[in-house]
Coordinates of C-alpha atoms and ligand atoms in Angstrom, one line a residue:
M1 CA -36.0 7.9 29.2
K2 CA -32.8 9.6 28.4
N3 CA -30.0 6.7 28.8
N4 CA -32.9 4.5 29.5
Y5 CA -32.8 2.0 26.2
D6 CA -34.8 -1.5 25.3
V7 CA -31.4 -2.7 23.8
V8 CA -27.6 -1.9 24.6
I9 CA -25.2 -3.6 22.1
I10 CA -21.3 -4.0 23.5
G11 CA -19.2 -4.1 20.5
A12 CA -19.6 -2.6 17.0
G13 CA -18.1 -5.4 14.7
P14 CA -20.3 -7.0 12.2
A15 CA -21.9 -9.3 14.9
G16 CA -23.0 -5.9 16.9
Y17 CA -23.7 -3.1 14.2
V18 CA -25.8 -5.5 12.3
A19 CA -27.6 -6.9 15.5
A20 CA -28.2 -2.7 16.5
I21 CA -29.3 -2.2 12.8
R22 CA -32.0 -4.7 13.0
C23 CA -33.1 -3.7 16.6
A24 CA -33.2 -0.3 15.5
Q25 CA -35.7 -1.2 12.4
L26 CA -37.9 -3.2 14.3
G27 CA -38.7 -0.3 16.3
L28 CA -36.7 -0.8 19.5
K29 CA -34.6 1.9 21.4
T30 CA -31.3 0.9 20.4
A31 CA -27.5 2.0 21.6
C32 CA -24.3 0.5 20.6
I33 CA -21.3 1.0 22.8
D34 CA -17.8 0.4 21.1
K35 CA -14.2 1.4 22.6
W36 CA -12.7 1.2 19.0
L37 CA -10.0 3.7 18.0
D38 CA -7.8 4.1 15.1
K39 CA -4.3 4.3 14.5
N40 CA -5.2 8.5 15.1
N41 CA -7.4 8.0 17.9
N42 CA -10.7 8.6 16.0
P43 CA -13.1 6.1 17.1
R44 CA -14.5 3.8 14.5
L45 CA -17.6 1.5 13.9
G46 CA -17.4 -1.8 12.6
G47 CA -14.6 -3.7 14.7
T48 CA -12.1 -6.3 13.9
C49 CA -13.7 -7.1 10.3
L50 CA -13.7 -3.7 9.0
N51 CA -10.9 -2.2 10.7
V52 CA -8.3 -4.9 11.0
G53 CA -9.5 -7.8 9.5
C54 CA -11.7 -9.1 6.7
I55 CA -12.0 -5.8 4.1
P56 CA -8.2 -4.5 4.7
S57 CA -7.1 -8.1 4.2
K58 CA -9.3 -8.8 1.2
A59 CA -8.2 -5.5 -0.2
L60 CA -4.6 -5.8 0.1
L61 CA -4.9 -9.7 -1.5
E62 CA -6.7 -8.1 -4.5
S63 CA -3.7 -5.5 -4.9
S64 CA -1.1 -8.2 -4.5
E65 CA -2.9 -10.6 -7.3
I66 CA -2.8 -7.6 -9.8
Y67 CA 0.6 -6.7 -8.9
Q68 CA 2.0 -10.2 -9.1
Q69 CA -0.1 -10.8 -12.4
S70 CA 1.3 -7.8 -14.1
E71 CA 4.9 -9.3 -13.1
S72 CA 4.1 -12.5 -14.5
S73 CA 1.1 -14.1 -16.0
L74 CA -0.1 -11.4 -18.1
T75 CA 2.8 -12.3 -20.8
Q76 CA 0.6 -16.0 -20.9
H77 CA -2.2 -13.3 -22.5
G78 CA 0.4 -12.0 -24.8
I79 CA 0.2 -8.7 -22.4
I80 CA 4.2 -7.4 -22.4
V81 CA 4.3 -4.8 -19.7
D82 CA 7.9 -3.3 -19.8
S83 CA 8.6 -2.4 -16.2
V84 CA 6.2 -3.1 -13.4
S85 CA 6.8 -1.3 -10.0
L86 CA 5.4 -1.2 -6.2
N87 CA 4.1 1.8 -5.0
L88 CA 3.6 0.3 -1.5
K89 CA 2.4 3.4 0.3
Q90 CA -0.5 3.9 -2.3
M91 CA -1.4 0.5 -1.8
M92 CA -1.8 0.9 1.8
D93 CA -3.3 4.2 1.2
R94 CA -6.1 2.5 -1.1
K95 CA -6.7 0.0 1.3
D96 CA -7.5 2.6 4.2
N97 CA -9.7 4.1 2.0
V98 CA -11.8 1.2 1.5
V99 CA -12.1 1.0 5.5
N100 CA -12.9 4.5 5.9
T101 CA -15.7 4.3 3.0
L102 CA -17.2 1.0 4.9
T103 CA -16.9 2.3 8.7
F104 CA -18.2 5.7 7.3
G105 CA -21.4 4.2 5.7
I106 CA -21.9 2.4 9.2
E107 CA -21.6 5.7 10.8
S108 CA -24.2 6.8 8.4
L109 CA -26.6 3.9 8.7
F110 CA -26.3 4.5 12.6
K111 CA -27.7 8.1 12.1
S112 CA -30.5 7.3 9.7
N113 CA -31.5 4.3 12.3
K114 CA -31.5 6.7 15.4
I115 CA -29.1 4.4 17.0
D116 CA -26.7 6.1 19.5
W117 CA -23.4 5.3 19.0
I118 CA -21.7 5.4 22.7
Q119 CA -17.5 5.7 22.6
G120 CA -16.0 3.6 25.0
K121 CA -15.4 0.7 27.1
A122 CA -18.7 -1.0 28.6
S123 CA -18.6 -3.3 31.6
I124 CA -22.0 -5.0 32.8
E125 CA -22.9 -3.6 36.4
S126 CA -23.9 -6.8 38.6
N127 CA -26.4 -4.5 40.5
G128 CA -30.0 -5.3 39.4
L129 CA -30.0 -8.0 37.6
D130 CA -32.2 -9.8 39.8
K131 CA -34.7 -7.3 39.2
K132 CA -36.6 -9.1 36.5
D133 CA -39.7 -7.7 36.6
E134 CA -38.5 -4.0 36.7
Q135 CA -38.0 -2.0 33.0
F136 CA -34.7 -1.0 32.4
S137 CA -33.4 -2.9 35.3
K138 CA -29.8 -3.5 33.6
V139 CA -27.3 -1.2 34.1
V140 CA -24.1 -0.9 31.8
M141 CA -21.4 1.3 33.0
V142 CA -19.2 3.3 30.0
Q143 CA -15.7 4.6 30.6
L144 CA -16.0 7.1 27.9
H145 CA -12.7 8.0 26.0
N146 CA -12.8 11.3 27.8
N147 CA -12.3 9.1 30.8
E148 CA -15.6 10.2 32.2
T149 CA -18.1 7.5 33.1
K150 CA -21.6 7.0 31.7
S151 CA -24.1 4.8 33.2
I152 CA -26.8 3.4 30.9
K153 CA -30.3 1.7 31.7
T154 CA -31.8 -1.3 29.7
N155 CA -33.6 -4.1 29.2
N156 CA -31.6 -6.3 27.3
I157 CA -28.0 -6.6 26.4
I158 CA -26.5 -7.9 23.8
I159 CA -22.5 -8.8 24.4
A160 CA -20.7 -8.6 20.8
T161 CA -17.4 -8.1 22.0
G162 CA -15.4 -10.0 19.5
S163 CA -11.9 -11.4 19.9
S164 CA -8.5 -10.6 19.8
P165 CA -5.1 -12.3 18.8
V166 CA -3.7 -14.8 20.9
N167 CA -0.5 -13.9 21.9
L168 CA 2.7 -16.2 22.8
P169 CA 4.6 -15.7 25.8
I170 CA 7.7 -17.5 23.9
A171 CA 7.7 -14.6 21.0
P172 CA 6.3 -11.3 22.4
L173 CA 5.0 -8.6 20.3
D174 CA 7.2 -5.4 19.9
D175 CA 4.8 -4.1 17.1
E176 CA 7.6 -3.5 14.5
Y177 CA 9.5 -6.9 13.9
I178 CA 6.9 -9.3 15.9
V179 CA 3.8 -8.3 14.9
D180 CA 0.2 -9.5 14.9
S181 CA -2.5 -9.6 12.0
T182 CA -3.1 -6.0 12.6
G183 CA 0.9 -5.5 12.4
A184 CA 1.1 -7.4 9.2
L185 CA -1.6 -5.1 7.3
S186 CA 0.7 -2.3 7.2
F187 CA 4.1 -2.8 6.8
D188 CA 6.1 0.2 5.2
K189 CA 8.4 -2.1 3.3
V190 CA 8.2 -5.7 1.9
P191 CA 10.0 -7.5 4.5
P192 CA 12.9 -9.4 2.4
K193 CA 12.3 -12.4 4.5
L194 CA 8.9 -13.2 6.3
G195 CA 8.8 -15.8 9.1
I196 CA 4.7 -16.7 9.9
I197 CA 3.9 -18.9 12.6
G198 CA 0.6 -20.8 12.3
S199 CA -0.6 -21.8 8.6
G200 CA -4.0 -21.2 9.5
V201 CA -6.3 -18.7 7.3
I202 CA -4.1 -15.8 8.5
G203 CA -1.3 -17.4 7.9
L204 CA -2.2 -18.5 4.3
E205 CA -4.0 -15.1 3.4
L206 CA -1.4 -12.7 4.9
G207 CA 1.4 -15.1 3.6
S208 CA 0.2 -14.9 0.2
V209 CA -0.1 -11.0 0.5
W210 CA 3.6 -10.5 1.1
K211 CA 4.9 -13.4 -0.9
R212 CA 3.3 -11.6 -3.9
L213 CA 4.8 -8.4 -2.9
G214 CA 8.2 -10.2 -3.0
S215 CA 8.9 -11.7 0.4
E216 CA 10.5 -15.3 0.8
V217 CA 7.5 -16.5 3.2
K218 CA 8.2 -19.8 5.4
I219 CA 5.5 -20.5 7.6
F220 CA 5.8 -22.6 10.8
E221 CA 3.2 -24.9 11.7
A222 CA 2.7 -27.1 14.8
Q223 CA 0.4 -29.7 13.7
D224 CA 1.7 -32.3 11.2
T225 CA -1.8 -32.3 9.3
F226 CA -2.3 -28.8 7.1
L227 CA -5.6 -27.3 7.2
A228 CA -7.1 -29.7 9.6
F229 CA -10.6 -28.6 9.7
A230 CA -10.6 -28.5 5.8
D231 CA -11.6 -31.7 3.5
E232 CA -8.4 -33.7 3.8
F233 CA -8.3 -34.3 -0.2
I234 CA -8.7 -30.4 -1.0
A235 CA -6.3 -29.4 1.8
K236 CA -3.7 -31.6 -0.1
E237 CA -4.3 -30.4 -3.3
S238 CA -4.4 -26.6 -1.8
L239 CA -0.8 -27.4 0.0
K240 CA 0.6 -28.7 -3.5
L241 CA -0.4 -25.0 -5.4
Y242 CA 0.7 -22.9 -2.3
S243 CA 4.3 -24.8 -2.3
N244 CA 4.4 -24.3 -5.9
Q245 CA 3.5 -20.6 -5.2
G246 CA 6.6 -20.2 -3.5
L247 CA 4.8 -20.4 0.4
N248 CA 7.6 -22.5 2.1
I249 CA 5.1 -24.2 4.5
K250 CA 6.6 -26.3 7.3
L251 CA 4.7 -28.4 9.2
N252 CA 5.2 -30.4 12.6
T253 CA 7.5 -27.6 13.6
R254 CA 7.6 -26.0 17.2
L255 CA 8.6 -22.9 17.8
L256 CA 10.9 -22.6 21.0
K257 CA 11.8 -18.9 20.7
A258 CA 11.4 -15.7 19.1
E259 CA 13.5 -12.5 19.6
T260 CA 14.3 -9.0 18.1
K261 CA 18.0 -8.5 18.1
K262 CA 19.7 -5.3 15.8
K263 CA 16.4 -4.9 14.0
S264 CA 15.9 -8.5 12.6
V265 CA 13.8 -11.3 14.4
H266 CA 15.7 -14.6 15.5
V267 CA 13.2 -18.0 15.4
T268 CA 14.4 -20.8 16.9
Y269 CA 12.4 -23.8 16.4
K270 CA 12.3 -27.9 16.6
D271 CA 11.5 -29.9 13.8
T272 CA 12.1 -33.8 13.1
E273 CA 15.7 -32.9 12.6
G274 CA 16.3 -31.0 15.8
D275 CA 16.7 -27.2 16.6
H276 CA 17.3 -24.3 14.4
T277 CA 17.7 -20.8 14.6
E278 CA 16.9 -18.9 11.8
I279 CA 16.8 -14.9 11.1
F280 CA 14.0 -13.1 9.5
D281 CA 13.2 -9.0 9.2
K282 CA 9.7 -9.3 10.5
L283 CA 7.6 -12.4 12.0
I284 CA 4.0 -12.5 12.3
I285 CA 2.2 -14.6 14.9
A286 CA -0.6 -16.4 13.7
V287 CA -1.9 -18.9 16.0
G288 CA -5.7 -18.2 16.4
R289 CA -7.7 -15.6 18.3
H290 CA -9.6 -15.5 22.0
S291 CA -12.9 -14.6 23.1
N292 CA -12.8 -11.0 24.4
S293 CA -14.7 -11.5 27.8
E294 CA -12.1 -10.2 30.2
G295 CA -13.5 -6.7 32.4
L296 CA -16.6 -7.2 30.9
F297 CA -18.3 -7.8 34.2
S298 CA -17.8 -5.4 37.1
D299 CA -16.4 -6.5 39.9
G300 CA -18.8 -8.3 42.1
F301 CA -20.6 -9.8 39.2
Y302 CA -19.6 -13.4 40.2
A303 CA -21.6 -12.9 43.4
E304 CA -24.0 -15.7 44.5
E305 CA -27.1 -14.2 42.6
S306 CA -25.0 -13.9 39.1
T307 CA -25.6 -17.3 37.4
L308 CA -24.0 -16.2 34.2
E309 CA -21.9 -19.1 33.1
M310 CA -18.5 -19.0 31.5
V311 CA -17.0 -21.7 29.3
E312 CA -13.2 -22.7 29.3
G313 CA -11.0 -20.6 27.1
G314 CA -13.2 -17.7 28.0
L315 CA -15.7 -18.1 25.4
I316 CA -19.1 -16.7 26.7
H317 CA -21.7 -19.8 27.1
V318 CA -24.7 -19.5 25.3
N319 CA -27.6 -21.9 23.4
E320 CA -28.5 -21.9 20.2
K321 CA -30.8 -18.8 20.6
C322 CA -27.5 -16.8 21.8
E323 CA -29.0 -16.9 25.1
T324 CA -26.7 -16.5 28.2
S325 CA -27.9 -17.9 31.7
L326 CA -29.2 -14.4 32.6
P327 CA -32.5 -13.4 31.4
G328 CA -32.5 -10.6 28.6
I329 CA -28.3 -11.0 28.1
Y330 CA -27.5 -12.3 25.0
A331 CA -23.8 -13.0 23.2
I332 CA -23.2 -13.2 19.7
G333 CA -20.1 -13.6 17.4
D334 CA -16.7 -14.5 18.1
T335 CA -17.2 -14.1 21.9
V336 CA -19.1 -17.3 21.7
R337 CA -18.6 -20.9 20.6
G338 CA -18.6 -21.2 16.6
P339 CA -16.1 -20.4 14.0
M340 CA -15.0 -17.0 14.0
L341 CA -16.5 -15.9 11.1
A342 CA -17.9 -12.5 10.3
H343 CA -21.0 -13.8 8.4
K344 CA -22.1 -16.2 11.4
G345 CA -22.0 -13.1 13.9
S346 CA -24.2 -11.4 11.7
E347 CA -26.6 -14.0 11.4
E348 CA -26.6 -14.4 15.3
G349 CA -26.9 -10.5 15.8
L350 CA -30.2 -10.9 13.7
M351 CA -31.5 -13.6 15.0
V352 CA -31.6 -11.9 18.5
A353 CA -32.8 -8.9 17.5
E354 CA -35.8 -10.9 15.7
L355 CA -36.2 -12.7 19.5
I356 CA -35.6 -9.5 21.6
A357 CA -38.5 -7.7 19.5
G358 CA -40.9 -10.8 20.2
N359 CA -40.2 -12.7 16.6
Y360 CA -38.3 -15.5 15.6
R361 CA -35.2 -16.4 13.6
H362 CA -32.9 -19.1 13.9
V363 CA -29.3 -19.7 12.7
N364 CA -28.3 -23.0 10.8
Y365 CA -24.9 -24.1 12.4
D366 CA -24.7 -26.8 10.1
L367 CA -24.4 -24.6 6.9
I368 CA -21.9 -21.7 7.7
P369 CA -19.7 -21.4 4.5
S370 CA -15.7 -21.0 4.9
V371 CA -13.8 -19.1 2.6
I372 CA -9.7 -18.7 2.3
Y373 CA -8.8 -16.5 0.1
T374 CA -5.9 -17.5 -1.4
H375 CA -5.4 -18.0 -5.0
P376 CA -7.0 -19.7 -5.8
E377 CA -9.4 -19.9 -3.2
L378 CA -10.4 -22.5 -1.0
A379 CA -14.2 -22.7 0.1
W380 CA -16.6 -25.2 2.0
V381 CA -20.0 -25.8 3.4
G382 CA -21.5 -28.8 5.3
K383 CA -19.2 -31.9 6.1
T384 CA -15.8 -33.3 5.1
E385 CA -14.9 -36.4 3.8
Q386 CA -13.0 -37.6 7.3
A387 CA -16.4 -36.2 9.1
L388 CA -18.9 -38.3 7.3
S389 CA -16.3 -41.4 7.4
T390 CA -15.8 -40.7 11.3
A391 CA -19.5 -40.6 12.1
G392 CA -20.2 -44.0 9.7
I393 CA -22.3 -42.1 7.2
D394 CA -22.4 -43.8 3.9
Y395 CA -21.8 -41.3 1.1
Q396 CA -20.8 -40.9 -2.6
V397 CA -18.6 -38.3 -4.1
G398 CA -18.4 -36.2 -7.5
T399 CA -15.7 -34.2 -8.8
F400 CA -14.8 -32.3 -11.1
P401 CA -11.5 -30.0 -12.3
F402 CA -11.5 -26.7 -13.5
A403 CA -8.5 -28.0 -15.8
A404 CA -11.6 -29.3 -18.0
S405 CA -14.0 -26.4 -17.6
G406 CA -13.8 -24.1 -20.7
R407 CA -14.3 -20.6 -18.9
A408 CA -11.3 -22.0 -16.5
Q409 CA -9.1 -22.8 -19.7
A410 CA -10.3 -19.2 -21.4
V411 CA -9.7 -17.2 -18.1
N412 CA -6.6 -19.0 -17.4
E413 CA -7.7 -20.4 -13.9
T414 CA -7.5 -24.1 -14.4
N415 CA -6.1 -24.7 -11.1
G416 CA -8.4 -27.0 -8.3
L417 CA -11.7 -28.6 -8.4
V418 CA -15.3 -29.0 -6.8
K419 CA -16.3 -32.0 -4.6
I420 CA -19.4 -32.8 -3.7
L421 CA -20.3 -35.4 -1.1
S422 CA -23.6 -36.8 -1.0
D423 CA -25.9 -39.2 1.1
S424 CA -25.8 -42.4 -0.5
K425 CA -29.0 -43.5 -0.1
T426 CA -31.1 -40.2 -0.4
D427 CA -28.6 -38.4 -2.5
K428 CA -29.0 -35.3 0.0
I429 CA -25.7 -33.1 -0.4
L430 CA -23.9 -33.4 2.7
G431 CA -20.6 -31.3 1.9
V432 CA -19.3 -29.2 -0.9
H433 CA -15.6 -28.4 -1.2
I434 CA -14.0 -26.0 -4.0
L435 CA -10.6 -25.5 -4.5
G436 CA -10.5 -22.9 -7.5
S437 CA -11.0 -19.3 -8.7
Q438 CA -14.1 -17.4 -7.4
A439 CA -14.8 -20.4 -4.9
S440 CA -15.8 -17.7 -2.4
E441 CA -18.8 -16.7 -5.2
L442 CA -19.3 -20.2 -6.3
I443 CA -19.8 -21.8 -2.5
A444 CA -23.4 -19.6 -2.6
Q445 CA -25.0 -21.9 -4.9
A446 CA -23.9 -24.8 -2.8
V447 CA -25.2 -23.2 0.5
I448 CA -28.7 -22.4 -1.3
A449 CA -28.9 -25.9 -2.5
M450 CA -28.1 -27.3 0.6
E451 CA -30.5 -24.9 2.5
F452 CA -33.1 -26.2 0.6
G453 CA -32.3 -29.9 1.2
S454 CA -31.1 -30.4 -2.6
S455 CA -29.7 -33.9 -3.9
S456 CA -26.7 -33.9 -6.0
E457 CA -29.5 -35.4 -8.7
D458 CA -31.3 -31.9 -8.4
I459 CA -28.3 -29.8 -9.2
A460 CA -27.5 -32.1 -12.3
L461 CA -31.0 -31.6 -13.6
M462 CA -30.7 -27.8 -13.6
M463 CA -29.4 -25.8 -16.5
F464 CA -25.9 -23.6 -15.9
A465 CA -25.1 -21.1 -18.1
H466 CA -22.0 -21.7 -20.4
P467 CA -19.0 -20.9 -20.6
T468 CA -19.3 -20.2 -16.6
L469 CA -17.0 -21.4 -13.7
S470 CA -20.3 -22.6 -12.0
E471 CA -20.7 -25.5 -14.8
A472 CA -18.0 -27.3 -12.8
F473 CA -20.7 -27.2 -9.8
H474 CA -23.0 -28.5 -12.5
E475 CA -20.5 -31.2 -13.7
A476 CA -19.5 -32.5 -10.4
S477 CA -22.9 -33.3 -9.3
L478 CA -23.4 -35.2 -12.5
A479 CA -20.1 -36.7 -11.5
V480 CA -21.9 -38.2 -8.3
S481 CA -23.7 -40.3 -10.6
G482 CA -20.9 -40.9 -13.1
N483 CA -22.4 -39.3 -15.3
A484 CA -20.1 -36.2 -15.6
L485 CA -19.8 -35.0 -19.5
H486 CA -16.2 -33.6 -19.9
I487 CA -14.3 -35.9 -18.3
T488 CA -14.1 -39.7 -19.0
Q489 CA -15.6 -41.7 -15.7
R490 CA -16.4 -44.8 -14.7
K491 CA -20.2 -45.4 -14.7
K492 CA -21.6 -46.0 -11.1
Ligands
FAD1 P1 -15.5 -7.7 16.2 O1 -15.3 -7.5 15.3 O2 -13.8 -8.6 17.0 O3 -15.9 -6.7 17.0 C1 -15.7 -6.1 18.7 C2 -15.9 -4.8 18.9 O4 -16.4 -4.8 20.0 C3 -14.8 -4.0 18.7 O5 -15.1 -3.2 17.8 C4 -14.0 -3.8 20.0 O6 -13.4 -2.6 19.8 C5 -15.6 -4.0 20.9 N1 -15.7 -4.0 22.1 C6 -14.7 -5.3 23.0 N2 -15.0 -5.0 24.3 C7 -15.3 -3.7 24.4 C8 -15.9 -3.3 25.4 N3 -15.6 -3.8 26.7 N4 -16.8 -1.7 25.6 C9 -16.8 -1.5 24.5 N5 -16.5 -2.1 22.8 C10 -15.9 -3.3 23.3 N6 -14.1 -13.2 8.6 C11 -14.5 -13.5 7.7 O7 -16.2 -14.1 8.0 N7 -14.1 -13.3 6.4 C12 -12.8 -13.1 6.4 O8 -12.6 -12.7 5.3 C13 -12.0 -12.7 7.6 N8 -10.9 -12.1 7.7 C14 -9.9 -11.8 8.4 C15 -8.8 -11.2 8.3 C16 -8.4 -11.1 9.5 C17 -6.8 -10.3 9.2 C18 -8.7 -11.3 10.7 C19 -7.7 -10.8 12.0 C20 -9.6 -11.7 11.0 C21 -10.6 -11.9 9.5 N9 -12.1 -12.5 10.1 C22 -12.8 -12.7 8.8 C23 -12.7 -12.5 11.2 C24 -13.9 -11.3 11.4 O9 -12.9 -10.6 11.7 C25 -14.3 -11.8 12.8 O10 -15.1 -12.9 12.7 C26 -15.2 -10.8 13.1 O11 -14.8 -9.5 13.1 C27 -16.2 -10.8 14.5 O12 -16.9 -9.9 14.5 P2 -17.6 -9.5 15.8 O13 -18.6 -8.4 15.8 O14 -18.1 -10.6 16.5 O15 -16.2 -9.1 16.9
NAI2 P1 -6.3 -20.0 13.3 O1 -6.9 -21.1 13.7 O2 -6.7 -20.1 11.6 O3 -4.8 -21.0 12.3 C1 -4.0 -20.8 13.7 C2 -3.0 -22.0 13.3 O4 -1.7 -22.0 14.2 C3 -3.5 -23.3 13.3 O5 -3.3 -24.0 12.3 C4 -2.4 -23.8 14.6 O6 -2.2 -25.5 14.3 C5 -1.3 -23.0 14.5 N1 -0.6 -22.9 15.9 C6 -1.0 -22.8 17.0 N2 -0.1 -22.7 17.8 C7 1.0 -22.7 17.3 C8 2.1 -22.7 17.5 N3 2.5 -22.1 18.9 N4 3.5 -22.7 16.8 C9 3.1 -23.0 15.3 N5 1.8 -23.2 15.0 C10 0.7 -23.2 15.8 O7 -6.2 -18.8 13.1 P2 -5.7 -17.6 12.4 O8 -5.1 -18.0 11.1 O9 -4.9 -16.8 13.9 O10 -6.8 -16.8 12.2 C11 -7.6 -16.5 13.2 C12 -9.1 -16.7 13.0 O11 -9.8 -15.5 12.1 C13 -9.7 -17.8 11.9 O12 -9.9 -19.2 12.7 C14 -10.7 -17.5 11.7 O13 -11.9 -17.9 12.3 C15 -10.8 -15.8 11.1 N6 -10.1 -15.5 9.9 C16 -11.0 -16.0 8.9 C17 -10.6 -15.5 7.4 C18 -11.7 -16.1 6.3 O14 -12.6 -16.1 6.8 N7 -11.4 -15.5 5.4 C19 -9.6 -14.6 7.6 C20 -8.6 -14.3 8.3 C21 -9.1 -14.7 9.9

């Protein structure tokens, strides 16, 4: 039985490691292969999310927010801090410690669940895939970190190889001055002038971190619409707030070239007024991520007998159960369609583990919450107002500004609003959009409500503790029928 498994998972990010734990809990003999090495060449579990994504970025967002508050907004509370200074190394060390605690935590969960962690780069062999009736017919080759190769047989494979940053050939990374998100999580000095290409989620979150720590930040965005995937009204409101915070976001701007000269980055771009060149101390490229599917299949994999379909952009094609066209091979997380979010990958991992064990579980792709962890935060679930209009669905809207919330006033977090969209005929909630402090936590209430098919009236009839930011969700649902209490509304 050595090297023979019920399930082999390739990739130990939040999609793969969660799938591995659930497979093991269900009694399946499980191995998880991952090639990740940290900056000291130590193998690490957790993938992008834990090592260079969700966790370190949120650690820095928190530290930088506290720094900025100590520098400025504490005075509004009557707290005078005579001098605030930044120890960036200590801030980075704290971030690294948070990452280490969590990655070691997964390591110990692997041990306690008896999951074999195989450290190296995996590729799937075409050999044996057609022997559908034979147990352990699939073969995965692993190039171990010590350069030896290992052959593993398995019944099922879950591909969870994640994604990597998209590179721009006109702005090649040098990992010191022109960097991707990973480089931008580890600057050893605050860059006085920071340029960012792309005003998506990474551009806004990491731009906020370095702005709060003292950089002058300019973000170049190719599209003329800011956050085109978010609700239009909420996106416009957030753009005003970010601009007031000093994030200089230039829409409709095309990057022509970026190159490092004498320890600075020369950025040439085109806007409606023509071509310009500007000099920055660092430039972050944050123009999206692409699926890691290259090199995953051995030479000859695409031979005639193989029927695995790939779709455009390298995404591995799967159905709603995350099955590929080859029986017993599944793919989950960033490497398949859908938003590139940790929680979406984890849910897919749980679903596939249950399916392999002969049970049932599904992922509700209509209710995947999204969050941008700026300050205030932006969070939403379900449909945007523009999507409902385009689909010709009649809807009603209720909004409530945090400025009218007692708790928001007490905690000095009055920016933003809650917006609820519900069906005009049935009142079923179709979308919830929140711009405000703690929006990442508040949105969970909307997910729960929508999973239960709640109407806005259902929420309006529930009791919320006072004073809480959650009351804004309650008031927004009252506002759908024109009955909000703490704002003046025209009765509907
Ligand atoms: P990954 O986490 O990318 O893991 C894939 C793993 O597969 C890696 O460990 C890799 O080493 C391994 N691998 C790849 N190929 C092979 C191979 N051939 N052999 C062996 N191993 C292989 N999402 C959120 O939901 N919330 C956030 O706040 C958030 N913040 C982010 C901040 C940043 C700066 C970035 C970059 C991303 C952020 N994301 C966030 C996105 C999130 O990190 C990804 O959606 C998530 O990590 C995807 O999980 P995954 O398991 O599919 O892939
Ligand atoms: P993104 O897709 O969010 O944004 C990229 C932006 O770059 C877009 O606005 C796009 O129009 C712009 N762009 C593309 N090419 C350009 C060019 N040549 N010049 C100027 N602008 C250009 O991608 P991002 O920010 O890189 O993040 C990748 C993914 O990582 C996100 O889509 C998200 O799935 C995930 N992520 C999630 C986070 C969260 O959940 N809070 C945080 C960070 C990342």
